Amino acid sequence: MKKDTRIVHAGRHPEQHFGAVNPPVYHVSTVTYPTVGAMRDGEKRPYDGLRYGRYGTPTSFALEEAVCALEGGYRSISTASGLAAITGTLTALLKAGDHVLMVDSVYYPTRRFCNEQLKRFGVETTYYDPLVGAGITDLLRPETRVVFVEAPGSLTFEMQDIPAIADAAHAGGALVVMDNTWATPLFFQPFTKGVDVSIQAATKFIVGHSDAMLGTITCASEALWKDIKASVAQSGVCAGAEEVYLGLRGLRTLGVRLRQHQTNGLVLANWLKARPEVSRVLHPALPDDPGHTIWRRDFTGACGLFGVELIPCPDAAVDAFLDGLEHFALGYSWGGFESLIIPTSGTISRTAKPWQPTGPTLRIHTGLEDPEDLVADLDAGFTRLAKAQL
Ligand SMILES: Cc1ncc(COP(=O)(O)O)c(C=O)c1O
């Protein structure tokens, strides 16, 4: 079955819901049992089937089935946010004395969780250069349990050679966990590239409408699913019923939205690249991007999220550029239908290798507006940027 067909059908069982196209929203805490025997039977499969609202409902099972059908793994777990999917996975797989190899370009709250929370529990984190490739072998220790990858990197958009990293990690006895939010399973198939656990901040493209927090964890094997499901369930945090529904609803249009985000994003990236105010556009789908070869080899598309490095100019000029924008809202997220922009200068943390842009940096999430309007908006922004320097 092709991906677009799978997006439409995965996880839907109208025959179980009086023919309704979408699964209903099950609002559940208590589940009642017809007999004490049935109650005891449930104990034998603590995290399977409907037992108690926190452990999953028919609505969350539907989302998990659909996401898993797209990611291609054994089974998925839904969580209260993308960050909860990341922290739930790491706490499930790690114990005191273990070591994590974390990509240096990781989403900042993941870094903070390692530095502040995992550290308190005796787990050591080493940051590695996203371009390390098979060289990750030299950083593996006997106690390295997880190699975490995210491609392209948050804010800096470096690509990673995930198959090479996965081969080395597996040879050294470590698991590969990936934040696959940028590409979604549509543009990157994690389990064909050696990933063991794939995470989606479903808040972004799966929900797609900037109105719900949601995460998913998809596992390559039953053993991984059991461990991570138990840990997530025991932590007491679960995805809300309405959020899960919004995730399912958003998922059905993921293909068309993502392709339009890609098209619009490339219009902006190419236009920005030709501007005299811009020194670099950080977008792996551009042929001259340093990560382009890997992106072309391993990915089948790009979303509309990318970075821009400006020619050096005063902060006040960047503020003038940003403040007057009509179609780009200032907002710390992405993946919704609307365009967003944030200044990223001074917000990028690095440990393994410094990140040294020569001028101010921005991150753009290209929405579904007409790209001509978006270009005109940025063009007017550059006029303000120039005026602010007179
Ligand atoms: C790459 C990436 N991963 C994970 C997250 C966390 O997702 P959430 O906001 O749903 O916790 C984000 C949020 O911005 C993100 O950009």
mmCIF file of C-alpha atoms and ligand atoms in Angstrom:
data_model
loop_
_atom_site.group_PDB
_atom_site.id
_atom_site.type_symbol
_atom_site.label_atom_id
_atom_site.label_comp_id
_atom_site.label_asym_id
_atom_site.label_seq_id
_atom_site.Cartn_x
_atom_site.Cartn_y
_atom_site.Cartn_z
ATOM 1 C CA MET A 1 0.000 0.000 0.000
ATOM 2 C CA LYS A 2 1.319 3.486 -0.863
ATOM 3 C CA LYS A 3 1.897 5.962 1.950
ATOM 4 C CA ASP A 4 -0.955 8.317 1.019
ATOM 5 C CA THR A 5 -3.420 5.428 1.046
ATOM 6 C CA ARG A 6 -2.081 4.258 4.384
ATOM 7 C CA ILE A 7 -2.490 7.765 5.830
ATOM 8 C CA VAL A 8 -6.174 7.663 4.933
ATOM 9 C CA HIS A 9 -6.944 4.167 6.218
ATOM 10 C CA ALA A 10 -4.480 3.300 8.996
ATOM 11 C CA GLY A 11 -6.021 2.831 12.443
ATOM 12 C CA ARG A 12 -9.613 3.348 11.246
ATOM 13 C CA HIS A 13 -12.147 0.614 11.929
ATOM 14 C CA PRO A 14 -15.585 2.026 11.011
ATOM 15 C CA GLU A 15 -17.128 -1.430 11.491
ATOM 16 C CA GLN A 16 -16.311 -1.169 15.210
ATOM 17 C CA HIS A 17 -18.013 2.236 15.509
ATOM 18 C CA PHE A 18 -21.418 1.918 13.805
ATOM 19 C CA GLY A 19 -19.777 2.825 10.476
ATOM 20 C CA ALA A 20 -18.495 6.200 11.680
ATOM 21 C CA VAL A 21 -15.528 7.233 9.538
ATOM 22 C CA ASN A 22 -13.457 8.441 12.507
ATOM 23 C CA PRO A 23 -13.040 6.619 15.805
ATOM 24 C CA PRO A 24 -15.021 8.360 18.525
ATOM 25 C CA VAL A 25 -13.289 10.190 21.361
ATOM 26 C CA TYR A 26 -13.347 7.808 24.303
ATOM 27 C CA HIS A 27 -13.300 9.780 27.540
ATOM 28 C CA VAL A 28 -12.201 7.112 29.954
ATOM 29 C CA SER A 29 -10.823 6.819 33.415
ATOM 30 C CA THR A 30 -12.726 3.888 34.892
ATOM 31 C CA VAL A 31 -13.198 0.666 32.985
ATOM 32 C CA THR A 32 -15.666 -1.834 34.434
ATOM 33 C CA TYR A 33 -15.425 -5.614 34.146
ATOM 34 C CA PRO A 34 -18.325 -8.051 33.862
ATOM 35 C CA THR A 35 -16.778 -10.591 36.269
ATOM 36 C CA VAL A 36 -13.924 -10.837 38.703
ATOM 37 C CA GLY A 37 -12.406 -13.424 36.351
ATOM 38 C CA ALA A 38 -12.309 -10.876 33.534
ATOM 39 C CA MET A 39 -10.709 -8.429 35.954
ATOM 40 C CA ARG A 40 -7.976 -10.936 36.824
ATOM 41 C CA ASP A 41 -7.440 -11.769 33.142
ATOM 42 C CA GLY A 42 -6.685 -8.091 32.523
ATOM 43 C CA GLU A 43 -3.910 -8.221 35.112
ATOM 44 C CA LYS A 44 -2.079 -10.744 32.938
ATOM 45 C CA ARG A 45 -1.734 -8.171 30.134
ATOM 46 C CA PRO A 46 -1.254 -4.958 32.117
ATOM 47 C CA TYR A 47 -0.605 -2.643 29.186
ATOM 48 C CA ASP A 48 -2.734 -4.290 26.525
ATOM 49 C CA GLY A 49 -6.376 -3.637 25.820
ATOM 50 C CA LEU A 50 -8.699 -1.324 27.709
ATOM 51 C CA ARG A 51 -7.969 -1.547 31.462
ATOM 52 C CA TYR A 52 -7.779 1.972 32.822
ATOM 53 C CA GLY A 53 -7.787 5.344 31.034
ATOM 54 C CA ARG A 54 -4.146 6.093 31.771
ATOM 55 C CA TYR A 55 -2.969 2.963 29.957
ATOM 56 C CA GLY A 56 -4.760 3.733 26.690
ATOM 57 C CA THR A 57 -8.214 3.929 25.118
ATOM 58 C CA PRO A 58 -9.657 2.826 21.771
ATOM 59 C CA THR A 59 -8.917 6.372 20.517
ATOM 60 C CA SER A 60 -5.257 6.249 21.533
ATOM 61 C CA PHE A 61 -4.940 2.694 20.196
ATOM 62 C CA ALA A 62 -6.233 3.983 16.838
ATOM 63 C CA LEU A 63 -3.625 6.755 16.723
ATOM 64 C CA GLU A 64 -0.881 4.348 17.748
ATOM 65 C CA GLU A 65 -1.918 1.852 15.078
ATOM 66 C CA ALA A 66 -1.946 4.583 12.422
ATOM 67 C CA VAL A 67 1.418 6.096 13.398
ATOM 68 C CA CYS A 68 2.996 2.650 13.558
ATOM 69 C CA ALA A 69 1.670 1.794 10.098
ATOM 70 C CA LEU A 70 3.453 4.895 8.781
ATOM 71 C CA GLU A 71 6.692 4.672 10.776
ATOM 72 C CA GLY A 72 6.957 0.979 10.006
ATOM 73 C CA GLY A 73 7.845 -0.397 13.457
ATOM 74 C CA TYR A 74 6.386 -3.059 15.764
ATOM 75 C CA ARG A 75 4.051 -0.845 17.799
ATOM 76 C CA SER A 76 3.617 2.771 18.960
ATOM 77 C CA ILE A 77 2.880 4.524 22.248
ATOM 78 C CA SER A 78 1.143 7.890 22.494
ATOM 79 C CA THR A 79 2.335 10.479 25.016
ATOM 80 C CA ALA A 80 1.252 13.843 26.385
ATOM 81 C CA SER A 81 3.785 15.810 24.297
ATOM 82 C CA GLY A 82 6.760 15.330 22.024
ATOM 83 C CA LEU A 83 9.110 16.010 24.915
ATOM 84 C CA ALA A 84 7.288 13.402 27.020
ATOM 85 C CA ALA A 85 7.951 10.896 24.214
ATOM 86 C CA ILE A 86 11.663 11.733 24.357
ATOM 87 C CA THR A 87 11.991 11.687 28.148
ATOM 88 C CA GLY A 88 9.768 8.603 28.457
ATOM 89 C CA THR A 89 11.987 6.722 26.011
ATOM 90 C CA LEU A 90 15.239 7.776 27.657
ATOM 91 C CA THR A 91 14.077 6.942 31.170
ATOM 92 C CA ALA A 92 12.816 3.558 29.971
ATOM 93 C CA LEU A 93 16.091 2.599 28.309
ATOM 94 C CA LEU A 94 18.622 4.021 30.787
ATOM 95 C CA LYS A 95 19.668 3.246 34.334
ATOM 96 C CA ALA A 96 22.288 4.577 36.741
ATOM 97 C CA GLY A 97 25.783 4.028 35.393
ATOM 98 C CA ASP A 98 24.672 4.091 31.737
ATOM 99 C CA HIS A 99 26.019 6.477 29.129
ATOM 100 C CA VAL A 100 24.165 8.316 26.319
ATOM 101 C CA LEU A 101 25.677 9.700 23.147
ATOM 102 C CA MET A 102 23.559 12.730 22.302
ATOM 103 C CA VAL A 103 23.784 14.680 19.049
ATOM 104 C CA ASP A 104 25.095 18.191 19.703
ATOM 105 C CA SER A 105 22.399 19.776 17.500
ATOM 106 C CA VAL A 106 19.548 18.249 19.503
ATOM 107 C CA TYR A 107 16.328 20.105 20.420
ATOM 108 C CA TYR A 108 17.354 22.149 23.469
ATOM 109 C CA PRO A 109 14.853 20.713 26.027
ATOM 110 C CA THR A 110 16.209 17.218 25.258
ATOM 111 C CA ARG A 111 19.710 18.507 26.099
ATOM 112 C CA ARG A 112 18.408 20.109 29.294
ATOM 113 C CA PHE A 113 16.683 16.872 30.349
ATOM 114 C CA CYS A 114 19.982 14.988 29.953
ATOM 115 C CA ASN A 115 22.026 17.637 31.751
ATOM 116 C CA GLU A 116 19.643 18.160 34.648
ATOM 117 C CA GLN A 117 17.420 15.098 35.126
ATOM 118 C CA LEU A 118 19.350 12.120 33.734
ATOM 119 C CA LYS A 119 22.457 13.397 35.485
ATOM 120 C CA ARG A 120 20.640 13.330 38.856
ATOM 121 C CA PHE A 121 19.932 9.651 38.280
ATOM 122 C CA GLY A 122 23.544 8.805 37.467
ATOM 123 C CA VAL A 123 23.329 8.722 33.669
ATOM 124 C CA GLU A 124 26.195 10.426 31.847
ATOM 125 C CA THR A 125 25.696 12.251 28.540
ATOM 126 C CA THR A 126 28.383 12.953 25.955
ATOM 127 C CA TYR A 127 27.524 15.281 23.061
ATOM 128 C CA TYR A 128 28.858 14.358 19.634
ATOM 129 C CA ASP A 129 29.332 16.273 16.401
ATOM 130 C CA PRO A 130 26.279 15.665 14.166
ATOM 131 C CA LEU A 131 28.688 15.020 11.269
ATOM 132 C CA VAL A 132 30.486 12.201 13.140
ATOM 133 C CA GLY A 133 29.111 9.368 10.951
ATOM 134 C CA ALA A 134 30.861 6.025 11.517
ATOM 135 C CA GLY A 135 33.348 7.895 13.739
ATOM 136 C CA ILE A 136 30.797 7.462 16.547
ATOM 137 C CA THR A 137 32.602 4.149 17.163
ATOM 138 C CA ASP A 138 35.412 6.029 18.905
ATOM 139 C CA LEU A 139 32.949 7.557 21.378
ATOM 140 C CA LEU A 140 31.138 4.353 22.318
ATOM 141 C CA ARG A 141 31.860 2.929 25.754
ATOM 142 C CA PRO A 142 30.905 -0.460 27.178
ATOM 143 C CA GLU A 143 28.183 1.338 29.176
ATOM 144 C CA THR A 144 26.794 3.326 26.205
ATOM 145 C CA ARG A 145 23.189 2.226 25.976
ATOM 146 C CA VAL A 146 21.659 4.867 23.675
ATOM 147 C CA VAL A 147 22.850 6.881 20.691
ATOM 148 C CA PHE A 148 20.329 9.663 20.102
ATOM 149 C CA VAL A 149 19.995 11.180 16.612
ATOM 150 C CA GLU A 150 17.935 14.048 15.204
ATOM 151 C CA ALA A 151 18.217 14.984 11.543
ATOM 152 C CA PRO A 152 18.365 17.657 10.463
ATOM 153 C CA GLY A 153 19.437 19.236 13.738
ATOM 154 C CA SER A 154 17.199 21.652 15.611
ATOM 155 C CA LEU A 155 17.968 25.277 14.612
ATOM 156 C CA THR A 156 21.218 24.427 12.761
ATOM 157 C CA PHE A 157 19.901 21.818 10.303
ATOM 158 C CA GLU A 158 22.986 19.611 9.922
ATOM 159 C CA MET A 159 22.233 16.199 8.429
ATOM 160 C CA GLN A 160 23.392 12.990 10.088
ATOM 161 C CA ASP A 161 24.531 9.759 8.444
ATOM 162 C CA ILE A 162 22.027 7.671 10.366
ATOM 163 C CA PRO A 163 22.748 4.266 8.744
ATOM 164 C CA ALA A 164 26.484 4.642 9.488
ATOM 165 C CA ILE A 165 25.801 5.754 13.069
ATOM 166 C CA ALA A 166 23.293 2.909 13.566
ATOM 167 C CA ASP A 167 25.726 0.263 12.264
ATOM 168 C CA ALA A 168 28.421 1.494 14.638
ATOM 169 C CA ALA A 169 26.021 1.816 17.575
ATOM 170 C CA HIS A 170 24.676 -1.705 17.086
ATOM 171 C CA ALA A 171 28.181 -3.140 16.755
ATOM 172 C CA GLY A 172 28.939 -1.536 20.121
ATOM 173 C CA GLY A 173 25.756 -2.850 21.745
ATOM 174 C CA ALA A 174 23.866 0.488 21.845
ATOM 175 C CA LEU A 175 20.354 1.348 20.690
ATOM 176 C CA VAL A 176 19.546 4.180 18.276
ATOM 177 C CA VAL A 177 16.752 6.555 19.269
ATOM 178 C CA MET A 178 15.674 9.181 16.732
ATOM 179 C CA ASP A 179 13.673 12.389 16.963
ATOM 180 C CA ASN A 180 12.027 12.059 13.529
ATOM 181 C CA THR A 181 9.734 15.078 13.819
ATOM 182 C CA TRP A 182 11.223 17.178 10.990
ATOM 183 C CA ALA A 183 10.782 14.562 8.269
ATOM 184 C CA THR A 184 7.804 12.665 9.747
ATOM 185 C CA PRO A 185 7.541 9.025 8.641
ATOM 186 C CA LEU A 186 6.493 10.339 5.246
ATOM 187 C CA PHE A 187 9.921 11.684 4.370
ATOM 188 C CA PHE A 188 12.132 9.406 6.478
ATOM 189 C CA GLN A 189 11.548 5.734 7.181
ATOM 190 C CA PRO A 190 13.499 5.217 10.388
ATOM 191 C CA PHE A 191 13.365 1.436 10.686
ATOM 192 C CA THR A 192 14.864 0.851 7.239
ATOM 193 C CA LYS A 193 17.853 2.984 8.298
ATOM 194 C CA GLY A 194 18.767 1.222 11.526
ATOM 195 C CA VAL A 195 16.754 3.225 14.055
ATOM 196 C CA ASP A 196 15.390 1.253 17.052
ATOM 197 C CA VAL A 197 12.972 3.829 18.478
ATOM 198 C CA SER A 198 11.427 6.680 16.463
ATOM 199 C CA ILE A 199 9.863 9.674 18.166
ATOM 200 C CA GLN A 200 7.393 12.178 16.772
ATOM 201 C CA ALA A 201 6.552 15.476 18.412
ATOM 202 C CA ALA A 202 3.061 14.920 16.981
ATOM 203 C CA THR A 203 2.302 18.445 18.225
ATOM 204 C CA LYS A 204 3.992 19.580 14.992
ATOM 205 C CA PHE A 205 3.027 18.050 11.644
ATOM 206 C CA ILE A 206 0.750 15.218 12.772
ATOM 207 C CA VAL A 207 -1.623 17.496 14.676
ATOM 208 C CA GLY A 208 -0.740 20.126 12.084
ATOM 209 C CA HIS A 209 -3.027 22.900 13.341
ATOM 210 C CA SER A 210 -1.120 24.385 16.319
ATOM 211 C CA ASP A 211 -3.799 23.432 18.804
ATOM 212 C CA ALA A 212 -2.716 20.319 20.707
ATOM 213 C CA MET A 213 0.273 18.788 22.497
ATOM 214 C CA LEU A 214 0.990 15.174 21.557
ATOM 215 C CA GLY A 215 3.863 12.741 21.126
ATOM 216 C CA THR A 216 4.434 9.246 19.807
ATOM 217 C CA ILE A 217 7.096 6.608 20.365
ATOM 218 C CA THR A 218 7.392 3.822 17.820
ATOM 219 C CA CYS A 219 9.502 0.784 18.643
ATOM 220 C CA ALA A 220 11.288 -1.619 16.318
ATOM 221 C CA SER A 221 10.587 -4.703 18.445
ATOM 222 C CA GLU A 222 8.124 -6.146 20.939
ATOM 223 C CA ALA A 223 10.785 -6.183 23.663
ATOM 224 C CA LEU A 224 11.449 -2.454 23.261
ATOM 225 C CA TRP A 225 7.725 -1.695 23.162
ATOM 226 C CA LYS A 226 7.127 -3.621 26.401
ATOM 227 C CA ASP A 227 9.926 -1.816 28.256
ATOM 228 C CA ILE A 228 9.002 1.663 27.037
ATOM 229 C CA LYS A 229 5.244 1.150 27.407
ATOM 230 C CA ALA A 230 5.722 -0.017 31.011
ATOM 231 C CA SER A 231 7.917 2.956 31.847
ATOM 232 C CA VAL A 232 5.576 5.505 30.226
ATOM 233 C CA ALA A 233 2.506 3.922 31.862
ATOM 234 C CA GLN A 234 4.190 3.802 35.275
ATOM 235 C CA SER A 235 5.195 7.458 35.054
ATOM 236 C CA GLY A 236 1.497 8.320 35.094
ATOM 237 C CA VAL A 237 1.498 10.726 32.154
ATOM 238 C CA CYS A 238 -0.792 9.919 29.244
ATOM 239 C CA ALA A 239 -2.066 11.751 26.175
ATOM 240 C CA GLY A 240 -5.446 13.477 26.616
ATOM 241 C CA ALA A 241 -8.456 12.102 24.745
ATOM 242 C CA GLU A 242 -9.163 15.242 22.698
ATOM 243 C CA GLU A 243 -5.482 15.681 21.824
ATOM 244 C CA VAL A 244 -5.283 12.126 20.552
ATOM 245 C CA TYR A 245 -8.358 12.763 18.430
ATOM 246 C CA LEU A 246 -6.824 15.939 17.000
ATOM 247 C CA GLY A 247 -3.714 13.915 16.172
ATOM 248 C CA LEU A 248 -5.785 11.345 14.301
ATOM 249 C CA ARG A 249 -7.687 14.057 12.491
ATOM 250 C CA GLY A 250 -4.509 15.901 11.516
ATOM 251 C CA LEU A 251 -2.815 12.724 10.354
ATOM 252 C CA ARG A 252 -5.326 12.170 7.534
ATOM 253 C CA THR A 253 -4.061 15.253 5.669
ATOM 254 C CA LEU A 254 -0.385 14.903 6.562
ATOM 255 C CA GLY A 255 0.644 13.996 3.013
ATOM 256 C CA VAL A 256 -0.930 16.937 1.208
ATOM 257 C CA ARG A 257 0.069 19.410 3.904
ATOM 258 C CA LEU A 258 3.654 18.245 4.078
ATOM 259 C CA ARG A 259 4.124 18.392 0.327
ATOM 260 C CA GLN A 260 2.808 21.962 0.295
ATOM 261 C CA HIS A 261 5.033 22.921 3.238
ATOM 262 C CA GLN A 262 7.930 21.496 1.225
ATOM 263 C CA THR A 263 7.055 23.388 -1.955
ATOM 264 C CA ASN A 264 6.475 26.693 -0.164
ATOM 265 C CA GLY A 265 9.592 26.219 1.962
ATOM 266 C CA LEU A 266 11.745 25.718 -1.116
ATOM 267 C CA VAL A 267 10.309 28.846 -2.749
ATOM 268 C CA LEU A 268 11.328 30.860 0.322
ATOM 269 C CA ALA A 269 14.697 29.132 0.756
ATOM 270 C CA ASN A 270 15.687 29.755 -2.872
ATOM 271 C CA TRP A 271 14.465 33.352 -2.784
ATOM 272 C CA LEU A 272 16.331 34.032 0.468
ATOM 273 C CA LYS A 273 19.516 32.441 -0.877
ATOM 274 C CA ALA A 274 19.634 35.034 -3.656
ATOM 275 C CA ARG A 275 19.194 38.008 -1.300
ATOM 276 C CA PRO A 276 22.186 40.237 -0.555
ATOM 277 C CA GLU A 277 21.181 40.408 3.140
ATOM 278 C CA VAL A 278 21.543 36.610 3.501
ATOM 279 C CA SER A 279 24.858 34.817 3.873
ATOM 280 C CA ARG A 280 23.531 31.213 4.143
ATOM 281 C CA VAL A 281 20.311 29.264 4.029
ATOM 282 C CA LEU A 282 20.388 26.108 6.163
ATOM 283 C CA HIS A 283 18.147 23.702 4.256
ATOM 284 C CA PRO A 284 19.294 20.184 3.348
ATOM 285 C CA ALA A 285 17.151 20.032 0.201
ATOM 286 C CA LEU A 286 19.191 22.857 -1.389
ATOM 287 C CA PRO A 287 21.794 21.241 -3.679
ATOM 288 C CA ASP A 288 24.673 23.249 -2.214
ATOM 289 C CA ASP A 289 23.787 22.489 1.412
ATOM 290 C CA PRO A 290 26.570 20.456 3.093
ATOM 291 C CA GLY A 291 24.005 17.807 4.117
ATOM 292 C CA HIS A 292 22.367 17.542 0.705
ATOM 293 C CA THR A 293 24.005 14.276 -0.399
ATOM 294 C CA ILE A 294 22.877 12.451 2.744
ATOM 295 C CA TRP A 295 19.422 14.037 2.569
ATOM 296 C CA ARG A 296 19.014 12.886 -1.051
ATOM 297 C CA ARG A 297 20.231 9.393 -0.247
ATOM 298 C CA ASP A 298 18.099 8.777 2.866
ATOM 299 C CA PHE A 299 15.108 11.139 2.804
ATOM 300 C CA THR A 300 12.239 11.414 0.334
ATOM 301 C CA GLY A 301 11.301 15.007 1.079
ATOM 302 C CA ALA A 302 11.769 18.078 3.248
ATOM 303 C CA CYS A 303 9.325 19.978 5.400
ATOM 304 C CA GLY A 304 9.207 23.785 5.357
ATOM 305 C CA LEU A 305 11.369 24.331 8.461
ATOM 306 C CA PHE A 306 14.824 25.771 7.798
ATOM 307 C CA GLY A 307 17.406 28.262 9.026
ATOM 308 C CA VAL A 308 18.761 31.554 7.680
ATOM 309 C CA GLU A 309 22.033 33.262 8.484
ATOM 310 C CA LEU A 310 22.082 36.979 7.720
ATOM 311 C CA ILE A 311 25.016 39.177 6.740
ATOM 312 C CA PRO A 312 26.214 40.823 9.990
ATOM 313 C CA CYS A 313 23.876 43.656 11.005
ATOM 314 C CA PRO A 314 22.794 45.277 14.291
ATOM 315 C CA ASP A 315 20.190 43.561 16.512
ATOM 316 C CA ALA A 316 17.890 46.569 16.040
ATOM 317 C CA ALA A 317 17.835 45.927 12.275
ATOM 318 C CA VAL A 318 16.857 42.276 12.797
ATOM 319 C CA ASP A 319 14.144 43.413 15.224
ATOM 320 C CA ALA A 320 12.814 45.856 12.600
ATOM 321 C CA PHE A 321 12.743 43.002 10.050
ATOM 322 C CA LEU A 322 10.804 40.732 12.429
ATOM 323 C CA ASP A 323 8.461 43.197 14.064
ATOM 324 C CA GLY A 324 6.639 44.339 10.941
ATOM 325 C CA LEU A 325 6.014 40.907 9.411
ATOM 326 C CA GLU A 326 2.372 40.363 8.495
ATOM 327 C CA HIS A 327 2.215 36.664 7.638
ATOM 328 C CA PHE A 328 4.971 35.249 9.845
ATOM 329 C CA ALA A 329 4.007 35.188 13.515
ATOM 330 C CA LEU A 330 6.706 35.096 16.185
ATOM 331 C CA GLY A 331 6.219 31.732 17.843
ATOM 332 C CA TYR A 332 8.316 28.907 19.308
ATOM 333 C CA SER A 333 6.831 26.065 17.383
ATOM 334 C CA TRP A 334 6.295 24.727 13.894
ATOM 335 C CA GLY A 335 4.308 22.175 11.945
ATOM 336 C CA GLY A 336 1.035 24.110 11.882
ATOM 337 C CA PHE A 337 -0.683 25.528 8.780
ATOM 338 C CA GLU A 338 0.594 29.055 9.530
ATOM 339 C CA SER A 339 4.038 30.529 8.967
ATOM 340 C CA LEU A 340 6.248 31.267 11.956
ATOM 341 C CA ILE A 341 9.635 32.849 12.474
ATOM 342 C CA ILE A 342 12.023 33.140 15.432
ATOM 343 C CA PRO A 343 15.407 34.764 15.947
ATOM 344 C CA THR A 344 17.856 32.017 16.974
ATOM 345 C CA SER A 345 21.046 34.030 17.628
ATOM 346 C CA GLY A 346 22.369 33.363 21.111
ATOM 347 C CA THR A 347 19.975 30.441 21.693
ATOM 348 C CA ILE A 348 22.126 27.661 20.229
ATOM 349 C CA SER A 349 23.955 25.507 22.810
ATOM 350 C CA ARG A 350 26.929 23.436 21.707
ATOM 351 C CA THR A 351 29.364 21.197 23.554
ATOM 352 C CA ALA A 352 31.147 18.947 21.026
ATOM 353 C CA LYS A 353 31.946 21.559 18.403
ATOM 354 C CA PRO A 354 31.197 25.302 18.508
ATOM 355 C CA TRP A 355 28.497 26.691 16.221
ATOM 356 C CA GLN A 356 29.788 30.012 14.995
ATOM 357 C CA PRO A 357 27.531 31.837 12.563
ATOM 358 C CA THR A 358 28.994 35.056 11.200
ATOM 359 C CA GLY A 359 25.742 37.023 11.451
ATOM 360 C CA PRO A 360 22.284 36.917 13.062
ATOM 361 C CA THR A 361 20.325 33.709 12.578
ATOM 362 C CA LEU A 362 16.621 32.994 12.136
ATOM 363 C CA ARG A 363 14.404 29.923 11.886
ATOM 364 C CA ILE A 364 11.463 29.906 9.502
ATOM 365 C CA HIS A 365 8.508 27.540 9.522
ATOM 366 C CA THR A 366 6.874 27.925 6.115
ATOM 367 C CA GLY A 367 3.120 27.584 6.349
ATOM 368 C CA LEU A 368 0.472 26.942 3.740
ATOM 369 C CA GLU A 369 -0.094 30.576 2.697
ATOM 370 C CA ASP A 370 0.522 31.551 -0.928
ATOM 371 C CA PRO A 371 4.329 31.731 -1.163
ATOM 372 C CA GLU A 372 4.082 34.965 -3.191
ATOM 373 C CA ASP A 373 2.558 36.667 -0.142
ATOM 374 C CA LEU A 374 5.257 35.209 2.075
ATOM 375 C CA VAL A 375 8.020 36.437 -0.240
ATOM 376 C CA ALA A 376 6.461 39.912 -0.373
ATOM 377 C CA ASP A 377 6.317 39.948 3.436
ATOM 378 C CA LEU A 378 10.006 39.022 3.756
ATOM 379 C CA ASP A 379 10.887 41.542 1.043
ATOM 380 C CA ALA A 380 9.200 44.331 3.020
ATOM 381 C CA GLY A 381 11.090 43.069 6.070
ATOM 382 C CA PHE A 382 14.418 43.529 4.289
ATOM 383 C CA THR A 383 13.402 47.095 3.408
ATOM 384 C CA ARG A 384 12.835 47.754 7.134
ATOM 385 C CA LEU A 385 16.139 46.026 7.944
ATOM 386 C CA ALA A 386 17.984 48.348 5.529
ATOM 387 C CA LYS A 387 16.215 51.480 6.828
ATOM 388 C CA ALA A 388 17.109 50.582 10.421
ATOM 389 C CA GLN A 389 20.782 50.731 9.429
ATOM 390 C CA LEU A 390 20.716 54.185 7.810
HETATM 391 C C1 LIG B 1 12.601 18.648 17.167
HETATM 392 C C2 LIG B 1 11.628 18.709 18.290
HETATM 393 N N1 LIG B 1 11.445 17.621 19.031
HETATM 394 C C3 LIG B 1 10.584 17.617 20.070
HETATM 395 C C4 LIG B 1 9.863 18.738 20.395
HETATM 396 C C5 LIG B 1 8.963 18.697 21.601
HETATM 397 O O1 LIG B 1 7.645 18.597 21.249
HETATM 398 P P1 LIG B 1 6.491 19.119 22.239
HETATM 399 O O2 LIG B 1 6.497 20.603 22.139
HETATM 400 O O3 LIG B 1 5.276 18.443 21.725
HETATM 401 O O4 LIG B 1 6.852 18.659 23.613
HETATM 402 C C6 LIG B 1 10.000 19.888 19.628
HETATM 403 C C7 LIG B 1 9.212 21.107 19.951
HETATM 404 O O5 LIG B 1 9.483 22.179 19.496
HETATM 405 C C8 LIG B 1 10.928 19.886 18.562
HETATM 406 O O6 LIG B 1 11.141 20.985 17.821
#
